[in-house]
mmCIF file of C-alpha atoms in Angstrom:
data_model
loop_
_atom_site.group_PDB
_atom_site.id
_atom_site.type_symbol
_atom_site.label_atom_id
_atom_site.label_comp_id
_atom_site.label_asym_id
_atom_site.label_seq_id
_atom_site.Cartn_x
_atom_site.Cartn_y
_atom_site.Cartn_z
ATOM 1 C CA UNK H 12 18.229 10.462 18.289
ATOM 2 C CA UNK H 13 15.762 11.904 20.779
ATOM 3 C CA UNK H 14 14.546 15.427 20.197
ATOM 4 C CA UNK H 15 14.323 17.491 23.364
ATOM 5 C CA UNK H 16 11.261 19.710 23.808
ATOM 6 C CA UNK H 17 11.608 23.452 23.491
ATOM 7 C CA UNK H 18 12.291 25.613 26.494
ATOM 8 C CA UNK H 19 11.336 29.291 26.832
ATOM 9 C CA UNK H 20 14.603 30.605 25.383
ATOM 10 C CA UNK H 21 15.817 27.701 23.270
ATOM 11 C CA UNK H 22 15.541 26.803 19.647
ATOM 12 C CA UNK H 23 15.396 23.098 18.880
ATOM 13 C CA UNK H 24 17.144 21.793 15.787
ATOM 14 C CA UNK H 25 14.916 19.421 13.847
ATOM 15 C CA UNK H 26 16.393 16.057 12.910
ATOM 16 C CA UNK H 27 16.766 15.854 9.084
ATOM 17 C CA UNK H 28 14.850 12.579 9.190
ATOM 18 C CA UNK H 29 11.822 14.445 10.543
ATOM 19 C CA UNK H 30 12.024 16.739 7.537
ATOM 20 C CA UNK H 31 12.101 13.698 5.263
ATOM 21 C CA UNK H 32 9.097 12.175 7.046
ATOM 22 C CA UNK H 33 7.163 15.442 6.904
ATOM 23 C CA UNK H 34 7.908 16.011 3.231
ATOM 24 C CA UNK H 35 6.984 12.417 2.401
ATOM 25 C CA UNK H 36 3.667 12.684 4.269
ATOM 26 C CA UNK H 37 2.616 15.861 2.458
ATOM 27 C CA UNK H 38 3.912 14.682 -0.939
ATOM 28 C CA UNK H 39 2.119 11.352 -0.538
ATOM 29 C CA UNK H 40 -1.165 13.160 0.039
ATOM 30 C CA UNK H 41 -0.692 15.488 -2.923
ATOM 31 C CA UNK H 42 0.268 12.782 -5.406
ATOM 32 C CA UNK H 43 -2.386 10.371 -4.129
ATOM 33 C CA UNK H 44 -5.055 13.025 -4.445
ATOM 34 C CA UNK H 45 -4.154 14.064 -7.980
ATOM 35 C CA UNK H 46 -3.746 10.519 -9.299
ATOM 36 C CA UNK H 47 -1.254 7.794 -8.516
ATOM 37 C CA UNK H 48 1.109 8.307 -11.459
ATOM 38 C CA UNK H 49 3.573 10.377 -9.387
ATOM 39 C CA UNK H 50 3.067 8.566 -6.091
ATOM 40 C CA UNK H 51 6.195 6.437 -6.351
ATOM 41 C CA UNK H 52 8.207 9.610 -6.930
ATOM 42 C CA UNK H 53 7.353 10.808 -3.418
ATOM 43 C CA UNK H 54 8.807 7.606 -1.983
ATOM 44 C CA UNK H 55 11.802 7.840 -4.322
ATOM 45 C CA UNK H 56 12.624 11.368 -3.176
ATOM 46 C CA UNK H 57 12.290 10.331 0.480
ATOM 47 C CA UNK H 58 14.550 7.346 -0.158
ATOM 48 C CA UNK H 59 17.211 9.363 -1.967
ATOM 49 C CA UNK H 60 17.125 12.084 0.682
ATOM 50 C CA UNK H 61 17.408 9.443 3.393
ATOM 51 C CA UNK H 62 20.288 7.760 1.562
ATOM 52 C CA UNK H 63 22.255 11.010 1.312
ATOM 53 C CA UNK H 64 21.683 11.827 4.968
ATOM 54 C CA UNK H 65 22.171 8.294 6.255
ATOM 55 C CA UNK H 66 25.550 7.810 4.578
ATOM 56 C CA UNK H 67 26.915 11.278 5.290
ATOM 57 C CA UNK H 68 25.751 11.976 8.859
ATOM 58 C CA UNK H 69 28.063 11.499 11.791
ATOM 59 C CA UNK H 70 28.056 7.867 12.887
ATOM 60 C CA UNK H 71 26.524 6.688 9.582
ATOM 61 C CA UNK H 72 23.048 5.939 11.069
ATOM 62 C CA UNK H 73 21.862 4.151 7.917
ATOM 63 C CA UNK H 74 24.790 1.725 8.088
ATOM 64 C CA UNK H 75 23.964 0.951 11.719
ATOM 65 C CA UNK H 76 20.253 0.497 11.008
ATOM 66 C CA UNK H 77 20.989 -1.811 8.075
ATOM 67 C CA UNK H 78 23.305 -4.052 10.097
ATOM 68 C CA UNK H 79 20.855 -4.140 13.007
ATOM 69 C CA UNK H 80 17.970 -5.108 10.719
ATOM 70 C CA UNK H 81 19.996 -7.910 9.145
ATOM 71 C CA UNK H 82 20.936 -9.294 12.559
ATOM 72 C CA UNK H 83 17.395 -9.173 13.953
ATOM 73 C CA UNK H 84 15.391 -10.168 10.872
ATOM 74 C CA UNK H 85 17.945 -11.712 8.538
ATOM 75 C CA UNK H 86 15.774 -14.601 7.365
ATOM 76 C CA UNK H 87 12.966 -12.236 6.358
ATOM 77 C CA UNK H 88 15.317 -9.974 4.397
ATOM 78 C CA UNK H 89 16.903 -13.010 2.727
ATOM 79 C CA UNK H 90 13.540 -14.369 1.615
ATOM 80 C CA UNK H 91 12.460 -10.938 0.354
ATOM 81 C CA UNK H 92 15.721 -10.635 -1.581
ATOM 82 C CA UNK H 93 15.251 -14.080 -3.147
ATOM 83 C CA UNK H 94 11.691 -13.232 -4.162
ATOM 84 C CA UNK H 95 12.768 -9.935 -5.747
ATOM 85 C CA UNK H 96 15.675 -11.664 -7.493
ATOM 86 C CA UNK H 97 13.390 -14.380 -8.870
ATOM 87 C CA UNK H 98 10.840 -11.828 -10.118
ATOM 88 C CA UNK H 99 13.556 -9.891 -11.914
ATOM 89 C CA UNK H 100 15.034 -13.127 -13.315
ATOM 90 C CA UNK H 101 11.752 -14.133 -14.967
ATOM 91 C CA UNK H 102 12.241 -11.236 -17.386
ATOM 92 C CA UNK H 103 14.823 -13.446 -19.120
ATOM 93 C CA UNK H 104 12.105 -15.661 -20.637
ATOM 94 C CA UNK H 105 9.380 -13.055 -20.901
ATOM 95 C CA UNK H 106 7.467 -12.852 -24.226
ATOM 96 C CA UNK H 107 7.290 -9.072 -23.681
ATOM 97 C CA UNK H 108 10.968 -8.103 -23.150
ATOM 98 C CA UNK H 109 10.442 -4.351 -23.504
ATOM 99 C CA UNK H 110 7.699 -4.312 -20.861
ATOM 100 C CA UNK H 111 9.718 -6.669 -18.645
ATOM 101 C CA UNK H 112 12.744 -4.368 -18.851
ATOM 102 C CA UNK H 113 10.657 -1.336 -17.903
ATOM 103 C CA UNK H 114 9.049 -3.221 -14.991
ATOM 104 C CA UNK H 115 12.491 -4.359 -13.784
ATOM 105 C CA UNK H 116 13.719 -0.754 -13.665
ATOM 106 C CA UNK H 117 10.669 0.426 -11.754
ATOM 107 C CA UNK H 118 10.666 -2.472 -9.282
ATOM 108 C CA UNK H 119 14.414 -2.226 -8.703
ATOM 109 C CA UNK H 120 14.098 1.448 -7.791
ATOM 110 C CA UNK H 121 11.253 0.700 -5.358
ATOM 111 C CA UNK H 122 13.110 -2.255 -3.806
ATOM 112 C CA UNK H 123 16.177 -0.109 -3.088
ATOM 113 C CA UNK H 124 14.574 3.185 -2.049
ATOM 114 C CA UNK H 125 11.491 1.990 -0.127
ATOM 115 C CA UNK H 126 13.399 0.490 2.866
ATOM 116 C CA UNK H 127 15.504 3.671 3.136
ATOM 117 C CA UNK H 128 12.407 5.898 3.046
ATOM 118 C CA UNK H 129 10.754 3.731 5.718
ATOM 119 C CA UNK H 130 13.893 3.933 7.875
ATOM 120 C CA UNK H 131 13.946 7.737 7.631
ATOM 121 C CA UNK H 132 10.345 7.978 8.857
ATOM 122 C CA UNK H 133 10.743 5.343 11.583
ATOM 123 C CA UNK H 134 13.859 7.054 12.959
ATOM 124 C CA UNK H 135 11.899 10.139 14.104
ATOM 125 C CA UNK H 136 11.790 10.525 17.873
ATOM 126 C CA UNK H 137 10.206 12.801 20.457
ATOM 127 C CA UNK H 138 8.782 16.066 19.191
ATOM 128 C CA UNK H 139 10.023 15.292 15.678
ATOM 129 C CA UNK H 140 7.673 12.312 15.627
ATOM 130 C CA UNK H 141 4.809 14.547 16.726
ATOM 131 C CA UNK H 142 5.434 16.869 13.776
ATOM 132 C CA UNK H 143 5.788 13.989 11.312
ATOM 133 C CA UNK H 144 2.474 12.558 12.515
ATOM 134 C CA UNK H 145 0.862 15.878 11.682
ATOM 135 C CA UNK H 146 2.366 15.699 8.190
ATOM 136 C CA UNK H 147 0.653 12.407 7.341
ATOM 137 C CA UNK H 148 -2.611 13.681 8.850
ATOM 138 C CA UNK H 149 -2.355 16.745 6.614
ATOM 139 C CA UNK H 150 -1.441 14.564 3.636
ATOM 140 C CA UNK H 151 -4.471 12.303 4.046
ATOM 141 C CA UNK H 152 -6.803 15.277 4.522
ATOM 142 C CA UNK H 153 -5.295 16.979 1.452
ATOM 143 C CA UNK H 154 -5.807 13.892 -0.694
ATOM 144 C CA UNK H 155 -9.354 13.218 0.514
ATOM 145 C CA UNK H 156 -10.251 16.874 0.013
ATOM 146 C CA UNK H 157 -9.007 16.847 -3.593
ATOM 147 C CA UNK H 158 -10.860 13.632 -4.358
ATOM 148 C CA UNK H 159 -14.090 14.841 -2.768
ATOM 149 C CA UNK H 160 -13.847 18.050 -4.788
ATOM 150 C CA UNK H 161 -13.305 16.084 -8.000
ATOM 151 C CA UNK H 162 -16.258 13.822 -7.263
ATOM 152 C CA UNK H 163 -18.583 16.775 -6.591
ATOM 153 C CA UNK H 164 -17.358 18.796 -9.602
ATOM 154 C CA UNK H 165 -17.441 15.820 -11.980
ATOM 155 C CA UNK H 166 -13.640 15.785 -12.388
ATOM 156 C CA UNK H 167 -13.268 19.505 -13.142
ATOM 157 C CA UNK H 168 -9.539 19.582 -12.315
ATOM 158 C CA UNK H 169 -8.790 16.396 -14.259
ATOM 159 C CA UNK H 170 -10.796 17.551 -17.284
ATOM 160 C CA UNK H 171 -8.904 20.849 -17.266
ATOM 161 C CA UNK H 172 -5.498 19.169 -16.933
ATOM 162 C CA UNK H 173 -6.202 16.290 -19.367
ATOM 163 C CA UNK H 174 -9.065 17.248 -21.695
ATOM 164 C CA UNK H 175 -8.290 14.274 -23.953
ATOM 165 C CA UNK H 176 -9.123 11.728 -21.227
ATOM 166 C CA UNK H 177 -12.469 9.948 -21.206
ATOM 167 C CA UNK H 178 -14.573 10.225 -18.001
ATOM 168 C CA UNK H 179 -14.305 6.449 -17.482
ATOM 169 C CA UNK H 180 -10.507 6.648 -17.609
ATOM 170 C CA UNK H 181 -10.482 9.546 -15.135
ATOM 171 C CA UNK H 182 -12.785 7.606 -12.809
ATOM 172 C CA UNK H 183 -10.347 4.681 -12.887
ATOM 173 C CA UNK H 184 -7.427 6.963 -12.008
ATOM 174 C CA UNK H 185 -9.375 8.526 -9.147
ATOM 175 C CA UNK H 186 -10.493 5.126 -7.890
ATOM 176 C CA UNK H 187 -6.846 4.081 -7.588
ATOM 177 C CA UNK H 188 -6.044 7.414 -5.936
ATOM 178 C CA UNK H 189 -8.778 6.737 -3.383
ATOM 179 C CA UNK H 190 -7.380 3.252 -2.746
ATOM 180 C CA UNK H 191 -3.898 4.629 -2.053
ATOM 181 C CA UNK H 192 -5.232 7.319 0.302
ATOM 182 C CA UNK H 193 -7.685 5.138 2.191
ATOM 183 C CA UNK H 194 -4.890 2.683 2.970
ATOM 184 C CA UNK H 195 -3.640 5.324 5.444
ATOM 185 C CA UNK H 196 -7.058 6.270 6.843
ATOM 186 C CA UNK H 197 -6.594 4.205 10.037
ATOM 187 C CA UNK H 198 -3.073 5.586 10.563
ATOM 188 C CA UNK H 199 -4.331 9.172 10.230
ATOM 189 C CA UNK H 200 -7.229 8.493 12.616
ATOM 190 C CA UNK H 201 -4.896 6.874 15.162
ATOM 191 C CA UNK H 202 -2.512 9.840 14.941
ATOM 192 C CA UNK H 203 -5.405 12.212 15.672
ATOM 193 C CA UNK H 204 -6.455 10.014 18.608
ATOM 194 C CA UNK H 205 -2.941 9.909 20.063
ATOM 195 C CA UNK H 206 -2.591 13.673 19.782
ATOM 196 C CA UNK H 207 -5.973 14.103 21.505
ATOM 197 C CA UNK H 208 -7.353 16.187 18.666
ATOM 198 C CA UNK H 209 -10.808 17.732 18.650
ATOM 199 C CA UNK H 210 -13.456 15.057 18.027
ATOM 200 C CA UNK H 211 -14.851 17.179 15.202
ATOM 201 C CA UNK H 212 -11.596 16.755 13.255
ATOM 202 C CA UNK H 213 -11.816 12.989 13.591
ATOM 203 C CA UNK H 214 -15.461 13.110 12.550
ATOM 204 C CA UNK H 215 -14.487 15.117 9.462
ATOM 205 C CA UNK H 216 -11.833 12.523 8.562
ATOM 206 C CA UNK H 217 -14.331 9.671 8.869
ATOM 207 C CA UNK H 218 -16.956 11.538 6.861
ATOM 208 C CA UNK H 219 -14.542 12.383 4.047
ATOM 209 C CA UNK H 220 -13.185 8.825 3.924
ATOM 210 C CA UNK H 221 -16.655 7.282 3.714
ATOM 211 C CA UNK H 222 -17.722 9.749 1.012
ATOM 212 C CA UNK H 223 -14.598 9.108 -1.096
ATOM 213 C CA UNK H 224 -14.876 5.323 -0.692
ATOM 214 C CA UNK H 225 -18.324 5.450 -2.326
ATOM 215 C CA UNK H 226 -17.163 7.443 -5.361
ATOM 216 C CA UNK H 227 -15.576 6.621 -8.742
ATOM 217 C CA UNK H 228 -17.415 3.320 -9.233
ATOM 218 C CA UNK H 229 -14.854 1.412 -7.159
ATOM 219 C CA UNK H 230 -16.952 -0.859 -4.968
ATOM 220 C CA UNK H 231 -13.917 -2.574 -3.489
ATOM 221 C CA UNK H 232 -12.939 0.645 -1.683
ATOM 222 C CA UNK H 233 -16.232 0.717 0.212
ATOM 223 C CA UNK H 234 -15.984 -2.994 1.042
ATOM 224 C CA UNK H 235 -12.379 -2.477 2.129
ATOM 225 C CA UNK H 236 -13.368 0.370 4.455
ATOM 226 C CA UNK H 237 -15.888 -1.882 6.218
ATOM 227 C CA UNK H 238 -13.598 -4.910 6.494
ATOM 228 C CA UNK H 239 -10.584 -2.776 7.396
ATOM 229 C CA UNK H 240 -12.498 -1.116 10.228
ATOM 230 C CA UNK H 241 -13.723 -4.470 11.551
ATOM 231 C CA UNK H 242 -10.148 -5.793 11.470
ATOM 232 C CA UNK H 243 -8.796 -2.644 13.149
ATOM 233 C CA UNK H 244 -11.355 -2.868 15.969
ATOM 234 C CA UNK H 245 -10.533 -6.558 16.457
ATOM 235 C CA UNK H 246 -6.816 -5.708 16.605
ATOM 236 C CA UNK H 247 -7.418 -3.295 19.505
ATOM 237 C CA UNK H 248 -8.260 -6.291 21.698
ATOM 238 C CA UNK H 249 -6.176 -8.983 20.018
ATOM 239 C CA UNK H 250 -3.239 -7.289 18.241
ATOM 240 C CA UNK H 251 -1.035 -10.361 17.820
ATOM 241 C CA UNK H 252 -3.886 -12.546 16.608
ATOM 242 C CA UNK H 253 -5.031 -9.885 14.142
ATOM 243 C CA UNK H 254 -1.528 -9.481 12.702
ATOM 244 C CA UNK H 255 -1.192 -13.259 12.380
ATOM 245 C CA UNK H 256 -4.561 -13.535 10.640
ATOM 246 C CA UNK H 257 -3.942 -10.774 8.104
ATOM 247 C CA UNK H 258 -0.441 -12.004 7.207
ATOM 248 C CA UNK H 259 -1.487 -15.658 7.177
ATOM 249 C CA UNK H 260 -4.563 -14.841 5.082
ATOM 250 C CA UNK H 261 -2.520 -12.954 2.502
ATOM 251 C CA UNK H 262 0.059 -15.757 2.311
ATOM 252 C CA UNK H 263 -2.665 -18.375 1.849
ATOM 253 C CA UNK H 264 -4.354 -16.309 -0.859
ATOM 254 C CA UNK H 265 -1.089 -16.235 -2.819
ATOM 255 C CA UNK H 266 -0.083 -19.850 -2.228
ATOM 256 C CA UNK H 267 -3.504 -21.286 -3.166
ATOM 257 C CA UNK H 268 -4.486 -18.702 -5.796
ATOM 258 C CA UNK H 269 -4.896 -21.187 -8.695
ATOM 259 C CA UNK H 270 -7.469 -23.041 -6.598
ATOM 260 C CA UNK H 271 -9.198 -20.127 -4.856
ATOM 261 C CA UNK H 272 -9.827 -17.733 -7.746
ATOM 262 C CA UNK H 273 -11.307 -20.167 -10.306
ATOM 263 C CA UNK H 274 -13.537 -21.542 -7.545
ATOM 264 C CA UNK H 275 -14.761 -18.023 -6.736
ATOM 265 C CA UNK H 276 -15.325 -17.343 -10.437
ATOM 266 C CA UNK H 277 -17.335 -20.538 -10.896
ATOM 267 C CA UNK H 278 -19.415 -19.767 -7.811
ATOM 268 C CA UNK H 279 -20.076 -16.206 -9.019
ATOM 269 C CA UNK H 280 -21.278 -17.376 -12.434
ATOM 270 C CA UNK H 281 -23.609 -19.874 -10.780
ATOM 271 C CA UNK H 282 -25.084 -17.330 -8.379
ATOM 272 C CA UNK H 283 -25.362 -14.548 -10.982
ATOM 273 C CA UNK H 284 -25.897 -16.146 -14.379
ATOM 274 C CA UNK H 285 -26.123 -14.180 -17.631
ATOM 275 C CA UNK H 286 -26.978 -10.495 -17.406
ATOM 276 C CA UNK H 287 -27.340 -10.612 -13.618
ATOM 277 C CA UNK H 288 -23.562 -10.435 -13.251
ATOM 278 C CA UNK H 289 -22.214 -6.832 -13.262
ATOM 279 C CA UNK H 290 -19.874 -6.329 -16.209
ATOM 280 C CA UNK H 291 -16.727 -5.532 -14.202
ATOM 281 C CA UNK H 292 -17.266 -8.512 -11.894
ATOM 282 C CA UNK H 293 -17.908 -10.855 -14.778
ATOM 283 C CA UNK H 294 -14.778 -9.723 -16.568
ATOM 284 C CA UNK H 295 -12.665 -10.380 -13.492
ATOM 285 C CA UNK H 296 -14.154 -13.846 -13.025
ATOM 286 C CA UNK H 297 -13.583 -14.640 -16.716
ATOM 287 C CA UNK H 298 -9.944 -13.486 -16.499
ATOM 288 C CA UNK H 299 -9.355 -15.590 -13.394
ATOM 289 C CA UNK H 300 -10.618 -18.697 -15.164
ATOM 290 C CA UNK H 301 -8.511 -17.915 -18.239
ATOM 291 C CA UNK H 302 -5.389 -17.182 -16.193
ATOM 292 C CA UNK H 303 -5.734 -20.486 -14.317
ATOM 293 C CA UNK H 304 -5.551 -22.307 -17.654
ATOM 294 C CA UNK H 305 -2.350 -20.494 -18.619
ATOM 295 C CA UNK H 306 -0.864 -21.103 -15.158
ATOM 296 C CA UNK H 307 -1.469 -24.847 -15.571
ATOM 297 C CA UNK H 308 0.699 -24.794 -18.710
ATOM 298 C CA UNK H 309 3.747 -23.359 -16.883
ATOM 299 C CA UNK H 310 3.088 -23.934 -13.175
ATOM 300 C CA UNK H 311 6.681 -23.850 -11.937
ATOM 301 C CA UNK H 312 8.455 -20.917 -13.606
ATOM 302 C CA UNK H 313 5.526 -18.948 -15.038
ATOM 303 C CA UNK H 314 5.416 -17.133 -18.354
ATOM 304 C CA UNK H 315 7.837 -14.350 -17.383
ATOM 305 C CA UNK H 316 7.558 -10.796 -16.155
ATOM 306 C CA UNK H 317 5.154 -8.723 -18.274
ATOM 307 C CA UNK H 318 3.627 -11.780 -19.960
ATOM 308 C CA UNK H 319 0.122 -10.921 -18.744
ATOM 309 C CA UNK H 320 -0.182 -8.198 -21.357
ATOM 310 C CA UNK H 321 0.569 -10.623 -24.212
ATOM 311 C CA UNK H 322 -2.576 -12.704 -23.731
ATOM 312 C CA UNK H 323 -4.613 -10.353 -25.870
ATOM 313 C CA UNK H 324 -6.731 -12.664 -28.025
ATOM 314 C CA UNK H 325 -9.978 -10.725 -28.607
ATOM 315 C CA UNK H 326 -13.179 -12.120 -27.124
ATOM 316 C CA UNK H 327 -16.759 -10.883 -26.877
ATOM 317 C CA UNK H 328 -18.110 -10.356 -23.363
ATOM 318 C CA UNK H 329 -21.139 -8.337 -22.307
ATOM 319 C CA UNK H 330 -21.617 -7.048 -25.851
ATOM 320 C CA UNK H 331 -18.070 -5.611 -26.043
ATOM 321 C CA UNK H 332 -14.788 -6.868 -27.485
ATOM 322 C CA UNK H 333 -12.022 -7.374 -24.907
ATOM 323 C CA UNK H 334 -8.547 -8.915 -24.769
ATOM 324 C CA UNK H 335 -8.909 -12.287 -23.101
ATOM 325 C CA UNK H 336 -6.690 -10.982 -20.256
ATOM 326 C CA UNK H 337 -6.668 -7.207 -19.931
ATOM 327 C CA UNK H 338 -2.996 -6.442 -19.102
ATOM 328 C CA UNK H 339 -3.130 -8.631 -15.989
ATOM 329 C CA UNK H 340 -5.666 -10.950 -14.283
ATOM 330 C CA UNK H 341 -6.865 -8.166 -11.940
ATOM 331 C CA UNK H 342 -5.824 -10.234 -8.941
ATOM 332 C CA UNK H 343 -2.242 -9.875 -7.759
ATOM 333 C CA UNK H 344 -1.885 -13.470 -6.459
ATOM 334 C CA UNK H 345 -2.966 -14.835 -9.851
ATOM 335 C CA UNK H 346 -0.630 -12.325 -11.500
ATOM 336 C CA UNK H 347 2.291 -13.644 -9.431
ATOM 337 C CA UNK H 348 1.485 -17.218 -10.425
ATOM 338 C CA UNK H 349 0.964 -16.320 -14.102
ATOM 339 C CA UNK H 350 4.287 -14.504 -14.524
ATOM 340 C CA UNK H 351 6.592 -16.010 -11.873
ATOM 341 C CA UNK H 352 5.033 -19.435 -11.354
ATOM 342 C CA UNK H 353 4.904 -21.580 -8.243
ATOM 343 C CA UNK H 354 8.478 -20.639 -7.311
ATOM 344 C CA UNK H 355 7.561 -16.952 -7.143
ATOM 345 C CA UNK H 356 4.329 -17.697 -5.276
ATOM 346 C CA UNK H 357 6.143 -19.869 -2.723
ATOM 347 C CA UNK H 358 8.804 -17.233 -2.077
ATOM 348 C CA UNK H 359 6.143 -14.502 -1.769
ATOM 349 C CA UNK H 360 4.073 -16.567 0.680
ATOM 350 C CA UNK H 361 7.032 -17.455 2.886
ATOM 351 C CA UNK H 362 8.200 -13.835 2.881
ATOM 352 C CA UNK H 363 4.769 -12.652 4.040
ATOM 353 C CA UNK H 364 4.631 -15.260 6.822
ATOM 354 C CA UNK H 365 8.099 -14.239 8.068
ATOM 355 C CA UNK H 366 7.207 -10.544 7.797
ATOM 356 C CA UNK H 367 4.053 -11.243 9.792
ATOM 357 C CA UNK H 368 6.211 -12.699 12.553
ATOM 358 C CA UNK H 369 8.334 -9.544 12.535
ATOM 359 C CA UNK H 370 5.186 -7.380 12.723
ATOM 360 C CA UNK H 371 3.923 -9.369 15.718
ATOM 361 C CA UNK H 372 7.217 -8.823 17.560
ATOM 362 C CA UNK H 373 7.412 -5.125 16.667
ATOM 363 C CA UNK H 374 3.740 -4.108 17.025
ATOM 364 C CA UNK H 375 2.291 -6.796 19.309
ATOM 365 C CA UNK H 376 2.577 -4.680 22.478
ATOM 366 C CA UNK H 377 1.288 -1.482 20.845
ATOM 367 C CA UNK H 378 -2.471 -1.822 20.350
ATOM 368 C CA UNK H 379 -3.079 1.502 18.606
ATOM 369 C CA UNK H 380 -0.216 0.964 16.165
ATOM 370 C CA UNK H 381 -1.267 -2.635 15.503
ATOM 371 C CA UNK H 382 -4.872 -1.583 14.953
ATOM 372 C CA UNK H 383 -3.920 1.078 12.392
ATOM 373 C CA UNK H 384 -1.550 -1.307 10.638
ATOM 374 C CA UNK H 385 -4.069 -4.158 10.488
ATOM 375 C CA UNK H 386 -6.815 -1.872 9.174
ATOM 376 C CA UNK H 387 -4.570 -0.569 6.401
ATOM 377 C CA UNK H 388 -3.178 -4.013 5.549
ATOM 378 C CA UNK H 389 -6.667 -5.502 5.310
ATOM 379 C CA UNK H 390 -7.803 -2.715 2.997
ATOM 380 C CA UNK H 391 -4.691 -2.903 0.827
ATOM 381 C CA UNK H 392 -4.686 -6.716 0.655
ATOM 382 C CA UNK H 393 -8.306 -6.686 -0.528
ATOM 383 C CA UNK H 394 -7.529 -4.154 -3.269
ATOM 384 C CA UNK H 395 -4.294 -5.856 -4.272
ATOM 385 C CA UNK H 396 -5.808 -9.318 -4.142
ATOM 386 C CA UNK H 397 -8.959 -8.658 -6.159
ATOM 387 C CA UNK H 398 -8.327 -5.711 -8.431
ATOM 388 C CA UNK H 399 -4.780 -4.609 -9.186
ATOM 389 C CA UNK H 400 -1.518 -5.744 -10.744
ATOM 390 C CA UNK H 401 1.114 -7.357 -8.561
ATOM 391 C CA UNK H 402 3.767 -4.887 -9.658
ATOM 392 C CA UNK H 403 2.101 -1.445 -9.465
ATOM 393 C CA UNK H 404 4.466 1.042 -7.807
ATOM 394 C CA UNK H 405 1.619 3.002 -6.208
ATOM 395 C CA UNK H 406 0.526 -0.128 -4.341
ATOM 396 C CA UNK H 407 4.022 -0.695 -2.992
ATOM 397 C CA UNK H 408 4.383 3.007 -2.162
ATOM 398 C CA UNK H 409 1.117 2.867 -0.192
ATOM 399 C CA UNK H 410 2.370 -0.241 1.607
ATOM 400 C CA UNK H 411 5.687 1.447 2.454
ATOM 401 C CA UNK H 412 3.912 4.563 3.765
ATOM 402 C CA UNK H 413 1.584 2.396 5.879
ATOM 403 C CA UNK H 414 4.500 0.548 7.482
ATOM 404 C CA UNK H 415 6.534 3.702 8.047
ATOM 405 C CA UNK H 416 3.841 5.844 9.635
ATOM 406 C CA UNK H 417 2.461 2.940 11.696
ATOM 407 C CA UNK H 418 5.816 2.905 13.499
ATOM 408 C CA UNK H 419 5.069 6.417 14.748
ATOM 409 C CA UNK H 420 2.077 5.099 16.686
ATOM 410 C CA UNK H 421 4.073 2.880 19.014
ATOM 411 C CA UNK H 422 3.472 5.264 21.940
ATOM 412 C CA UNK H 423 0.920 5.636 24.685
ATOM 413 C CA UNK H 424 -1.731 8.327 24.295
ATOM 414 C CA UNK H 425 -0.026 10.251 27.116
ATOM 415 C CA UNK H 426 2.971 10.869 24.854
ATOM 416 C CA UNK H 427 1.648 13.984 23.083
ATOM 417 C CA UNK H 428 0.288 15.587 26.244
ATOM 418 C CA UNK H 429 3.600 15.004 28.052
ATOM 419 C CA UNK H 430 5.515 16.737 25.279
ATOM 420 C CA UNK H 431 3.099 19.669 25.336
ATOM 421 C CA UNK H 432 3.279 19.977 29.120
ATOM 422 C CA UNK H 433 7.097 19.933 29.105
ATOM 423 C CA UNK H 434 7.158 22.539 26.353
ATOM 424 C CA UNK H 435 4.967 24.899 28.409
ATOM 425 C CA UNK H 436 7.099 24.360 31.510
#
């Protein structure tokens, strides 16, 4: 549905999907800025709202979009469905059935609602798309502003809201909040560029993003900003190649995780022996080596969903007592192998390769959109691949928001100025 620009004496009715996109953009920024615990709820509300509209509107637009997607990208959807089904099935032999059941509920909700939320955002057209772009810009600025304020005030808002929390725990929450927000940094910058905003606004966005990436003791955010920007710049000249590299790299990291991560751990211990290794890095390397041993015991089917939290034999490391694996291996590809085995890893890798092919077809001719998408994917893949659980809803919510709002950038830079000129006329 194309939204016509306003005339002098006309009032334009906004498409309900633009309202969904706008609300999602603002809600994403608020929940990302205040911690990631409610982030999935923003996607859930967008998905439910989109479901109600899509199945009740004249012509049933959601039905049409679903059928069209199946016809155009059926093999990708099939592989994604098989992967999700296999992940949920591994809960049947999980040694932590209560945790597996909870994870199944959360993942099932995300699997159903995320595609609908993405569809609602992608369906915006014309001036509605312009307004929705402004929503995600505002959301990213809101989140970065909250995080910068918390960093400067030494977590004043968090300490007031949760006085029982330790500073280290708050820093971890804010580090994840920064990761979620910075995933959309390149999208927000590209939206500002397309709308020909004042250069000072773009400078403020860059400054805030750099400042936040250096806070909360989360080094991977700063590294991700650098690598994401390099990838985004490369994608401006070679969009198809960049999309192929980022999807192929992620698929390879998953498929070969039991070989890659122990090798990296062994190399790290050789280069930084003893006390020279930072504690958090050493713990990750130790967990990767431990996880590889458990993977070798059940390489095909894995230990079952939620099993990572059951490997809690206490060990001494760096003068502190730790569980041998702290909830998960702190590397999503190793987590996939540990809990879903080689079958899960194979399905995940094939799904990513097929999805990369879809991204090349959809974004290959749109350099700005491809650049923003590649920058965000590089940043998110680095965080997901070397720090977080495979099943965290905030990671998947960030991924869904990145895909959805990248679609809005598939326009020339003349698009915003044309709309403005027609509105004045």
